[in-house]
Amino acid sequence: MAEEDRMSGLPDELLCQILSFLPSEEIPSTSLLSKRWRRVWLGMPNADRISILPDELLCRILSLLPAKQIMVTSLLSRRWRSLRPRMTEINIDDTSYIHDRDAYDRYYHVIALFLFEMKIHHPIMKTVTILSASPFFNPLPLWLNCLKVQHLDVTSSATLCLCVPYKVLTSTALVVLKLNALTIDYVHRSSTNLPSLKILHLTQVHFLKLKFLIKILSMSPLLEDLLLKDLQVTDNTLAQDDAAALKPFPKLLRADISDSCISPLLLPLKLFYNVHFLRSQLQTLEEQQDTQFLSLTHLDLSFDHGYYWISLIKFICACPSLQTLTIRKIGGGYGLLSNDDHNNWPHPQFVPQCISSHLQMFSFINYGGNLSELQFTKYVVQNATLLRNVTIYRNTSSNPPKDLQIIKELHYCQKEKKEDSVTHQLHFEWI
């Protein structure tokens, strides 16, 4: 006869008492013997349910905590303490200590100890996120020079002037670099090298010299995603050899330079010939010459000084695969050629290939309703045979009766199309 399971016949209260005599780290493994034991363990008032989770999941849970909390949490048990050296993602946030110098000093030393421990166990960290608002001193050199990082995301308080450490701009391991509200005060001509960098996002970054930005871009040959937004430059002068160092980005897939203060002469669109997504200003199209953007499918253009319709049509002709077009009016948008809307729209006698064969979505943001805007929108609606969605975002000064008339005209444009050319049901959205 098989051996009888006498233990399972005992009441739950007695089994809980038996389990309570075991070390806490052995209880989860014992509970795996049967469903009955597992049910009893989960019913214990102080059961350590966390310890049964795999190490990978526990490390993921720890990575969601600020770095100081990781140190504190790892003191709860040997199991948690053993996981700390295995961490590859760190979140450093000193915003809770900006009003107490003594508390900040204690926090600073805890983080320094933690980073030193990480450096010993990990030659390269996966992700480091830093939110710094300390008014006492610049912590970035110590924090960032301690580690080699693949993904670095640093944000500082708008009232601070934190400088990016030298080691960040010489990292061969860095794949993602996101800087917000920082200052780059020096970039060495020969040492800067970011051979692995694929994503570069610079928001509200202050460059003391324009050549520092050009140097960073020229030393990132594998760049795939570029964002330049609200940049500040103190010295705009640029030597001829510095400007010549900037070459086209063959790997770049996404470029957002619409809010960049960099001159189109220094950052021409031909550098981004291979992108799939481009957000830029209409003014920069004036510098576009004969470059073909064969991979471009999403185009987002903004303007604040003039419509540049001729340049827009010319540029669209160089984008044969375009599927989504967004126009954003930032300012008044007065006609560049004349204040007369009739003269402002060029009435082209041809239709670009992308509009006739590929365009599926069209949006006009801050639509004012003047005649040139209406003529351009009608031009798109009448000639885009695959167009499925048209979204018009009105500006605050729009006229409701006039808006209604525009809507009627756009719907009438749709009805004027030949039935055999309409392959999708066109959806208008007036917001």
XYZ file of C-alpha atoms in Angstrom, residues 19 43 46 49 89 218 272-273 287 293 326 332 339 391 411:
15
model
C 4.992 26.239 9.238
C -3.679 31.840 4.795
C 2.300 37.095 8.232
C 4.270 36.004 -0.359
C 17.740 50.163 -13.649
C 28.388 64.791 -35.979
C 17.350 63.826 -42.777
C 16.774 62.339 -46.211
C 16.460 75.589 -48.065
C 12.636 61.866 -49.165
C -0.270 67.837 -40.625
C -1.156 84.936 -37.740
C -1.967 90.123 -48.262
C -9.356 66.842 -39.220
C -18.091 68.111 -48.294
